[in-house]
CSV table of C-alpha atoms in Angstrom, one decimal:
chain,number,residue,atom,x,y,z
A,1,MET,CA,11.5,-43.3,0.9
A,2,SER,CA,8.1,-43.9,2.6
A,3,LYS,CA,4.9,-43.3,0.7
A,4,GLU,CA,4.2,-40.3,3.0
A,5,LYS,CA,7.6,-38.7,2.2
A,6,LYS,CA,7.0,-39.2,-1.5
A,7,GLN,CA,3.7,-37.4,-1.3
A,8,TYR,CA,5.4,-34.4,0.0
A,9,ASN,CA,7.6,-34.1,-3.1
A,10,PHE,CA,4.6,-32.5,-4.8
A,11,PHE,CA,3.5,-29.0,-4.1
A,12,CYS,CA,-0.2,-28.3,-4.4
A,13,GLU,CA,0.0,-24.8,-5.9
A,14,ILE,CA,-2.9,-23.0,-7.5
A,15,LYS,CA,-2.0,-19.8,-9.4
A,16,GLY,CA,-3.5,-16.6,-8.3
A,17,ALA,CA,-2.8,-16.5,-4.6
A,18,LYS,CA,-0.8,-13.4,-4.0
A,19,SER,CA,1.9,-13.3,-1.3
A,20,ILE,CA,1.1,-10.7,1.4
A,21,ASP,CA,4.2,-9.3,3.0
A,22,ARG,CA,3.1,-5.9,4.6
A,23,SER,CA,0.6,-5.5,7.4
A,24,GLN,CA,-2.8,-4.7,6.2
A,25,ILE,CA,-6.5,-5.0,6.7
A,26,ILE,CA,-8.6,-6.7,4.1
A,27,PRO,CA,-12.2,-5.4,4.5
A,28,PHE,CA,-15.2,-7.6,4.0
A,29,LYS,CA,-18.3,-6.2,2.3
A,30,ASP,CA,-21.3,-7.7,0.6
A,31,GLY,CA,-20.0,-11.2,1.0
A,32,ARG,CA,-16.6,-10.7,-0.5
A,33,TRP,CA,-13.1,-9.4,0.6
A,34,ARG,CA,-11.8,-6.3,-1.1
A,35,GLY,CA,-9.3,-7.1,-3.8
A,36,ILE,CA,-9.7,-10.9,-3.6
A,37,LYS,CA,-11.1,-12.5,-6.6
A,38,SER,CA,-12.2,-16.1,-7.0
A,39,ILE,CA,-9.8,-18.4,-8.9
A,40,ALA,CA,-10.2,-21.9,-10.3
A,41,TYR,CA,-11.1,-24.4,-7.7
A,42,LYS,CA,-8.7,-26.8,-9.4
A,43,THR,CA,-6.6,-26.5,-12.5
A,44,GLU,CA,-7.9,-29.8,-13.8
A,45,LYS,CA,-11.4,-31.0,-14.4
A,46,GLY,CA,-12.8,-33.5,-11.9
A,47,ASN,CA,-15.8,-34.6,-9.9
A,48,TRP,CA,-16.4,-31.2,-8.4
A,49,SER,CA,-19.0,-28.5,-9.3
A,50,LEU,CA,-20.3,-25.1,-8.4
A,51,ILE,CA,-17.5,-24.3,-6.1
A,52,GLU,CA,-15.4,-21.1,-6.0
A,53,ARG,CA,-12.0,-20.6,-4.3
A,54,PHE,CA,-10.9,-17.3,-2.8
A,55,PRO,CA,-7.2,-17.2,-1.7
A,56,LEU,CA,-7.4,-15.0,1.4
A,57,PHE,CA,-3.9,-15.2,2.7
A,58,LYS,CA,-0.5,-16.6,1.9
A,59,SER,CA,2.9,-15.1,2.8
A,60,LYS,CA,6.6,-16.0,2.7
A,61,TRP,CA,6.6,-15.3,6.4
A,62,ALA,CA,4.0,-17.9,7.3
A,63,LYS,CA,3.8,-21.7,7.1
A,64,PHE,CA,0.1,-21.7,6.4
A,65,GLU,CA,-2.5,-20.4,3.9
A,66,VAL,CA,-6.1,-19.3,4.5
A,67,ARG,CA,-8.6,-19.9,1.7
A,68,TYR,CA,-12.4,-19.3,1.5
A,69,PHE,CA,-14.5,-21.6,-0.6
A,70,GLU,CA,-18.1,-21.1,-1.5
A,71,ILE,CA,-20.3,-23.9,-2.8
A,72,ALA,CA,-23.5,-23.0,-4.5
A,73,PRO,CA,-26.7,-25.0,-3.9
A,74,GLY,CA,-26.2,-28.5,-5.5
A,75,GLY,CA,-22.4,-28.2,-5.7
A,76,ALA,CA,-19.6,-30.2,-4.2
A,77,SER,CA,-15.9,-30.2,-3.7
A,78,SER,CA,-13.8,-33.2,-4.9
A,79,LEU,CA,-14.0,-36.5,-3.1
A,80,GLU,CA,-10.4,-36.8,-2.3
A,81,TYR,CA,-7.6,-37.5,0.2
A,82,HIS,CA,-4.1,-36.2,0.9
A,83,LEU,CA,-1.5,-36.2,3.5
A,84,HIS,CA,-2.0,-32.5,4.5
A,85,VAL,CA,-4.7,-31.7,7.0
A,86,HIS,CA,-7.6,-29.3,6.6
A,87,VAL,CA,-9.2,-27.1,9.2
A,88,VAL,CA,-12.6,-26.0,7.9
A,89,ILE,CA,-14.7,-23.3,9.6
A,90,CYS,CA,-18.2,-22.7,8.2
A,91,ILE,CA,-18.9,-19.0,8.0
A,92,LYS,CA,-21.9,-18.9,5.6
A,93,GLY,CA,-25.0,-21.1,5.4
A,94,LYS,CA,-24.5,-24.8,6.1
A,95,GLY,CA,-23.3,-27.9,4.3
A,96,LYS,CA,-22.5,-31.5,4.5
A,97,ILE,CA,-19.1,-33.1,4.9
A,98,ARG,CA,-18.1,-36.6,4.3
A,99,ILE,CA,-15.3,-37.8,6.5
A,100,GLY,CA,-14.3,-41.3,5.8
A,101,LYS,CA,-17.6,-43.1,5.0
A,102,ARG,CA,-19.7,-40.9,7.3
A,103,TRP,CA,-21.7,-37.8,6.3
A,104,ARG,CA,-22.2,-35.0,8.9
A,105,ASN,CA,-23.8,-31.6,8.8
A,106,ILE,CA,-21.7,-28.6,9.2
A,107,ASN,CA,-23.3,-25.4,10.5
A,108,TYR,CA,-22.3,-21.9,11.2
A,109,LEU,CA,-18.9,-21.7,12.9
A,110,ASP,CA,-18.6,-25.5,13.3
A,111,ILE,CA,-15.1,-26.6,12.8
A,112,ALA,CA,-14.1,-29.7,10.8
A,113,TYR,CA,-10.7,-31.2,11.1
A,114,ILE,CA,-9.7,-33.6,8.4
A,115,ALA,CA,-6.8,-35.8,9.4
A,116,PRO,CA,-4.0,-37.0,7.1
A,117,ASN,CA,-5.2,-39.2,4.2
A,118,GLU,CA,-8.8,-39.1,5.3
A,119,VAL,CA,-11.2,-39.4,2.4
A,120,HIS,CA,-13.4,-36.3,2.5
A,121,GLN,CA,-15.8,-34.2,0.5
A,122,LEU,CA,-17.9,-31.1,1.2
A,123,THR,CA,-21.3,-30.6,-0.5
A,124,ASN,CA,-24.2,-28.2,-0.4
A,125,PRO,CA,-27.6,-29.9,-0.7
A,126,PHE,CA,-29.3,-26.8,0.7
A,127,ASP,CA,-30.9,-23.7,-0.9
A,128,GLU,CA,-28.3,-21.1,0.2
A,129,PRO,CA,-24.6,-20.7,-0.5
A,130,PHE,CA,-22.3,-22.7,1.8
A,131,GLY,CA,-19.1,-20.8,2.6
A,132,PHE,CA,-16.2,-21.9,4.7
A,133,LEU,CA,-12.6,-21.0,5.6
A,134,CYS,CA,-10.1,-23.7,5.0
A,135,ILE,CA,-6.6,-23.5,6.5
A,136,VAL,CA,-3.8,-25.6,5.3
A,137,ASP,CA,0.0,-25.8,5.4
A,138,SER,CA,1.7,-23.8,2.7
A,139,GLU,CA,3.8,-26.8,1.7
A,140,ARG,CA,1.4,-29.7,1.0
A,141,ASP,CA,0.9,-32.7,-1.2
A,142,LYS,CA,-1.4,-32.9,-4.2
A,143,PRO,CA,-4.9,-34.4,-3.5
A,144,VAL,CA,-5.8,-37.8,-4.9
A,145,GLU,CA,-9.2,-37.5,-6.4
A,146,LEU,CA,-11.7,-40.5,-6.2
A,147,PRO,CA,-14.7,-41.2,-8.3
A,148,PHE,CA,-18.2,-41.1,-6.7
B,1,MET,CA,23.3,-15.7,14.8
B,2,SER,CA,20.9,-12.9,13.6
B,3,LYS,CA,18.4,-11.3,15.9
B,4,GLU,CA,15.6,-12.9,13.9
B,5,LYS,CA,17.1,-16.4,14.3
B,6,LYS,CA,17.6,-15.9,18.0
B,7,GLN,CA,13.9,-15.0,18.4
B,8,TYR,CA,13.0,-18.3,17.0
B,9,ASN,CA,14.8,-20.2,19.7
B,10,PHE,CA,11.9,-19.4,22.0
B,11,PHE,CA,8.6,-21.3,21.6
B,12,CYS,CA,5.5,-19.4,22.6
B,13,GLU,CA,3.6,-22.2,24.2
B,14,ILE,CA,0.5,-21.8,26.4
B,15,LYS,CA,-0.6,-24.9,28.3
B,16,GLY,CA,-4.1,-26.2,27.6
B,17,ALA,CA,-4.2,-26.5,23.8
B,18,LYS,CA,-4.8,-30.1,23.1
B,19,SER,CA,-3.4,-31.8,20.0
B,20,ILE,CA,-6.1,-33.0,17.6
B,21,ASP,CA,-5.0,-36.1,15.7
B,22,ARG,CA,-8.2,-37.8,14.5
B,23,SER,CA,-10.8,-36.2,12.1
B,24,GLN,CA,-13.6,-34.6,13.9
B,25,ILE,CA,-16.3,-31.9,13.9
B,26,ILE,CA,-16.3,-29.4,16.8
B,27,PRO,CA,-19.8,-28.0,17.0
B,28,PHE,CA,-20.4,-24.3,17.7
B,29,LYS,CA,-23.3,-23.5,20.0
B,30,ASP,CA,-24.3,-20.4,22.1
B,31,GLY,CA,-21.1,-18.6,21.3
B,32,ARG,CA,-18.7,-21.4,22.2
B,33,TRP,CA,-17.2,-24.6,20.7
B,34,ARG,CA,-18.0,-27.9,22.4
B,35,GLY,CA,-15.2,-29.1,24.6
B,36,ILE,CA,-13.0,-26.0,24.2
B,37,LYS,CA,-12.6,-24.0,27.3
B,38,SER,CA,-10.9,-20.7,27.6
B,39,ILE,CA,-7.3,-20.7,29.0
B,40,ALA,CA,-5.1,-17.9,30.3
B,41,TYR,CA,-4.4,-15.3,27.6
B,42,LYS,CA,-0.8,-15.3,28.8
B,43,THR,CA,1.0,-17.0,31.6
B,44,GLU,CA,2.4,-13.7,32.9
B,45,LYS,CA,0.7,-10.5,34.0
B,46,GLY,CA,1.0,-7.7,31.5
B,47,ASN,CA,-0.7,-4.7,29.9
B,48,TRP,CA,-3.7,-6.7,28.7
B,49,SER,CA,-7.2,-7.0,30.2
B,50,LEU,CA,-10.6,-8.7,29.8
B,51,ILE,CA,-9.4,-11.0,27.1
B,52,GLU,CA,-10.1,-14.8,26.8
B,53,ARG,CA,-8.2,-17.3,24.7
B,54,PHE,CA,-9.8,-20.5,23.2
B,55,PRO,CA,-7.4,-22.9,21.6
B,56,LEU,CA,-9.4,-24.2,18.7
B,57,PHE,CA,-6.8,-26.3,16.8
B,58,LYS,CA,-3.3,-27.6,17.0
B,59,SER,CA,-2.0,-30.9,15.7
B,60,LYS,CA,1.3,-32.7,15.2
B,61,TRP,CA,0.3,-33.0,11.6
B,62,ALA,CA,-0.1,-29.2,10.9
B,63,LYS,CA,2.4,-26.3,11.0
B,64,PHE,CA,-0.2,-23.9,12.2
B,65,GLU,CA,-2.6,-23.3,15.1
B,66,VAL,CA,-6.0,-21.7,15.2
B,67,ARG,CA,-7.1,-19.8,18.3
B,68,TYR,CA,-10.2,-17.7,19.1
B,69,PHE,CA,-9.9,-14.6,21.3
B,70,GLU,CA,-12.7,-12.7,22.8
B,71,ILE,CA,-12.2,-9.2,24.3
B,72,ALA,CA,-15.0,-7.9,26.5
B,73,PRO,CA,-16.0,-4.2,26.3
B,74,GLY,CA,-13.1,-2.1,27.6
B,75,GLY,CA,-10.5,-4.8,27.2
B,76,ALA,CA,-7.3,-5.1,25.2
B,77,SER,CA,-4.7,-7.5,24.1
B,78,SER,CA,-1.0,-6.8,24.8
B,79,LEU,CA,0.7,-4.1,22.9
B,80,GLU,CA,3.5,-6.2,21.5
B,81,TYR,CA,5.6,-7.3,18.6
B,82,HIS,CA,7.1,-10.6,17.5
B,83,LEU,CA,8.7,-12.2,14.4
B,84,HIS,CA,5.8,-14.6,13.7
B,85,VAL,CA,2.8,-13.2,11.8
B,86,HIS,CA,-0.8,-13.1,12.8
B,87,VAL,CA,-3.9,-13.6,10.6
B,88,VAL,CA,-6.8,-12.1,12.5
B,89,ILE,CA,-10.4,-12.7,11.3
B,90,CYS,CA,-13.2,-10.9,13.1
B,91,ILE,CA,-16.2,-13.2,13.7
B,92,LYS,CA,-18.0,-11.4,16.5
B,93,GLY,CA,-18.8,-7.8,17.1
B,94,LYS,CA,-16.1,-5.3,16.2
B,95,GLY,CA,-12.9,-3.9,17.6
B,96,LYS,CA,-10.0,-1.7,17.0
B,97,ILE,CA,-6.5,-2.7,15.9
B,98,ARG,CA,-3.3,-0.8,16.2
B,99,ILE,CA,-0.8,-1.7,13.5
B,100,GLY,CA,2.4,0.2,13.9
B,101,LYS,CA,1.3,3.7,15.1
B,102,ARG,CA,-2.0,3.6,13.3
B,103,TRP,CA,-5.4,2.6,14.7
B,104,ARG,CA,-8.0,1.0,12.4
B,105,ASN,CA,-11.5,-0.5,12.9
B,106,ILE,CA,-12.0,-4.1,12.3
B,107,ASN,CA,-15.5,-5.3,11.5
B,108,TYR,CA,-17.2,-8.6,10.9
B,109,LEU,CA,-15.1,-10.9,8.7
B,110,ASP,CA,-12.5,-8.2,8.0
B,111,ILE,CA,-9.1,-9.8,8.0
B,112,ALA,CA,-6.0,-8.2,9.6
B,113,TYR,CA,-2.5,-9.4,8.6
B,114,ILE,CA,0.2,-8.4,11.1
B,115,ALA,CA,3.7,-8.7,9.4
B,116,PRO,CA,6.8,-9.8,11.3
B,117,ASN,CA,7.9,-7.5,14.1
B,118,GLU,CA,5.0,-5.1,13.6
B,119,VAL,CA,3.9,-3.5,16.8
B,120,HIS,CA,0.2,-4.3,17.3
B,121,GLN,CA,-2.7,-4.4,19.7
B,122,LEU,CA,-6.4,-5.2,19.6
B,123,THR,CA,-8.9,-3.4,21.8
B,124,ASN,CA,-12.6,-3.3,22.3
B,125,PRO,CA,-13.9,0.2,23.0
B,126,PHE,CA,-17.4,-0.9,22.0
B,127,ASP,CA,-20.4,-2.2,24.0
B,128,GLU,CA,-20.5,-5.8,22.8
B,129,PRO,CA,-17.9,-8.6,22.9
B,130,PHE,CA,-15.3,-8.5,20.1
B,131,GLY,CA,-14.2,-12.0,19.0
B,132,PHE,CA,-11.7,-13.0,16.4
B,133,LEU,CA,-9.9,-16.0,15.0
B,134,CYS,CA,-6.1,-15.7,15.1
B,135,ILE,CA,-4.0,-18.1,13.0
B,136,VAL,CA,-0.3,-18.5,13.7
B,137,ASP,CA,2.6,-20.8,12.9
B,138,SER,CA,2.9,-23.6,15.5
B,139,GLU,CA,6.6,-22.8,16.0
B,140,ARG,CA,6.9,-19.2,16.9
B,141,ASP,CA,8.8,-16.7,18.9
B,142,LYS,CA,7.8,-15.2,22.2
B,143,PRO,CA,6.1,-11.8,22.0
B,144,VAL,CA,7.9,-8.7,23.3
B,145,GLU,CA,5.4,-6.7,25.3
B,146,LEU,CA,5.6,-2.9,25.3
B,147,PRO,CA,4.2,-0.4,27.8
B,148,PHE,CA,1.3,1.9,26.8
């Protein structure tokens, strides 16, 4: 079995994301979506800080999930890699993203695509919250976290 | 073979969406994403009008696609249903969405989830463009368009 195949034997599953099965509208107001509370960014401690995760959408009828993350000033996501890809869309403030060894700015509605097994991290060195949508496959491997 | 299975024998594929394989940032400026041009909303004529489609993301590494649609004032998407689900996130202006027989408003960052085989349509009866992200499975059935 290849290394890539092996990675897929793990599911990266965070408790708290409800499955949505019936059509509905989830209204957005005052910076949050109705009925969607933040859950733990990860279930284990790591090299991340000041980051909240909001599970916006998952369903047994779809092969993807939509999450919203918000990083407070000074915070960061994990430095990590995994086989599954990320599509990140900035919808609040701005931030920095490391892709491989390179750091780039990410501004309002910029899209970042993180390819399989690319080392990456999102940080907020600015004064305002940095919020972004992150779309992933529902079935995905567990991230490998790196020190920094 | 069930009706649902049969529907999945069709792929809903619009030419023009490039596969993204390497990590990258797609910058947003002046209401558009760099390098992403609008393509036909559908390849066949129908009961839709004044709507543009921008294929933001597809990849052989992901089981989903991200598209952006913009409906000019007075325009509409098709009235249709299909087995695959839609996750719609309003990111520009506002619009109306029909889900089943009910019309609802959709405002900035509201999320609409359209369940399998739910009849739906998005329209813009307002004075400003109405733009929304729409996330779908990569493998999906062809919509069935209804008259209205």
